[in-house]
Amino acid sequence: MQNKWWHGKVAYQIYPKSFCDSNGDGVGDLQGIISKLDYLKALGIDILWLSPIYPSPFVDQGYDISNYVDIDPSFGTLQDFDELLAKAKERGIDIVMDLVVNHCSSEHEWFKKACADLNSEEAGYFYFIKGKDGKVPNNLRSYFGGSVWTKIPGHENEDIYYSHYFAKEQPDLNWYNPKLREQVFKLVNFWIDRGVKGFRVDAILSIVKDLSFPDLPADDTDGMCHAAKMNARNLGDIGKFLNELKAKTFTPADSFTVGEVLTVTPDSVKEFAGPDGYFSTLFDLSCRELVESHPHYRMFPTVTPDDFVKCVFDTQDLYQKVDAFVAPIIENHDEPRGVSYYLPEYLQNEHGAKTIATVLMFLRGIPFIYQGQEIGMTNTKFESIDEFNDLYAKDEYRDMIEHGFTEEQAVACCARHGRDNARTPMLWDDSPNAGFTTGKPWLRVHQDYKTLNVKSQFGVPGSTFSYYQDLIKLRKAPEYAQTMTYGTFARVNIGSGVQAYTRTALDQSQKILVIANTNQEELRYSLGDLKTANTKVLISANDAKLDADGTVVLGCGGAIVLAL
Ligand code: NOJ
């Protein structure tokens, strides 16, 4: 594998609206992020991905962009952004922007011009499609509920619709139009020229459409089919579009890019993230897929630690086989907190946070940490639907009530699966609003902020934060860096509830063993012949230890990393 500047790095995702508010308006901002750069540096991260900070009506929290080449005033200005870039760089941190170009906002001037004149150039940037038999063009259901088709504003009496795989305020951009593609390349280069080192590429499979707009077999009683199934069916021209994007933007700038791609296959992994892939890497979203392959929250299965680890390890095998780099994650802004979602109740705490962190941090690929994960944030106790902000959760709540669930059941289900779990404010200290803002936070604060916060953990040996620092340090330690970055991955089957794997240096000179126990019962595992005179513990959590006779002893949540 050819060495790349981003190999061996650790990345961190910031959800700007909820990270740190510098001006008391209840919304995080760029100056807030700047004020926390030393904190991020101390954690040990190298790459910072910012969820969208562009001007937006925030129907989908910034994933509905109304101007691609500016900063939303609630976050600051382009000058603030330049300051962030420069100050991050001083600390050895590179900034990665969110690239949301499957759709824009219905408030973007392109869409406004398009609706005002259906023969304008901008009209060609969207899918304006005639209905079929007096109905919408096909039966796809959008990600946030309802049809992907809506009548064009100002043309409600005509039989013509625009496509939106997400909210109706997020009209899909027509990548089959070369003029639209040129617009996209231009905006990407705008940020590259400013100093951005890469992009996280949103919902990118959705840019391919079957232009005959067929119906798909219904997946629920509403007669509709989830739009994601259309993407899974056929990737059509995606190679043409993404190779062009890469050649005209990422390649000349040597950008680091990470794609949001669900439903991968060995072929698509190679195509997307192999040595000549469209992107540097893809997120491991396999656990999400396990859940989201079901159309509604009410159908989402519970993911056990074994399901979780199977997804993660299958992904490792898949990427390794095609020489591709994956970006392992535990959570992001679209998911509940990993500790609450993937672990049994008795580990939904600081112990579990360390257990799962140990499994994540030594996988092959470039790990991404999501804000708050490093202090072990768990799900927030939402008690009423009014406490949610996310349009997705609100639609699922409506769906559950319509299907006869009680209000209490619907709220509990949204609280379990909802994206707002990850979006509640970052917990900095035990002062009102957890030190996130001096104003009224835009989303409620986590119930445990008095005890669960950065201040109570920073510099405190044994805290989750300190443990994350140590994990990152170990991952990047010069004597292990080659193995951690390029070494082969192999799973070790010890038993249900136990997550174990090795990483072996390509020249076989070094082997690392990672074991974590999510069972309540103690695990005693004899290393047998694997133990050598040089075997040593590199890091451990929750009292895990290696006995002199070569037995690894892991209590509930115990996790250990050994050099064999
Ligand atoms: C994926 C993003 O992560 C999510 O937050 C957003 O709602 C959709 N794409 C649409 O942009």
PDB file of C-alpha atoms in Angstrom, residues 30 87 273:
ATOM      1  CA  LEU A  30     -16.256  28.727  15.372  1.00  0.00           C
ATOM      2  CA  LYS A  87      -4.731  28.009  14.751  1.00  0.00           C
ATOM      3  CA  ALA A 273     -11.745   3.114  -1.079  1.00  0.00           C
TER       4      ALA A 273
END
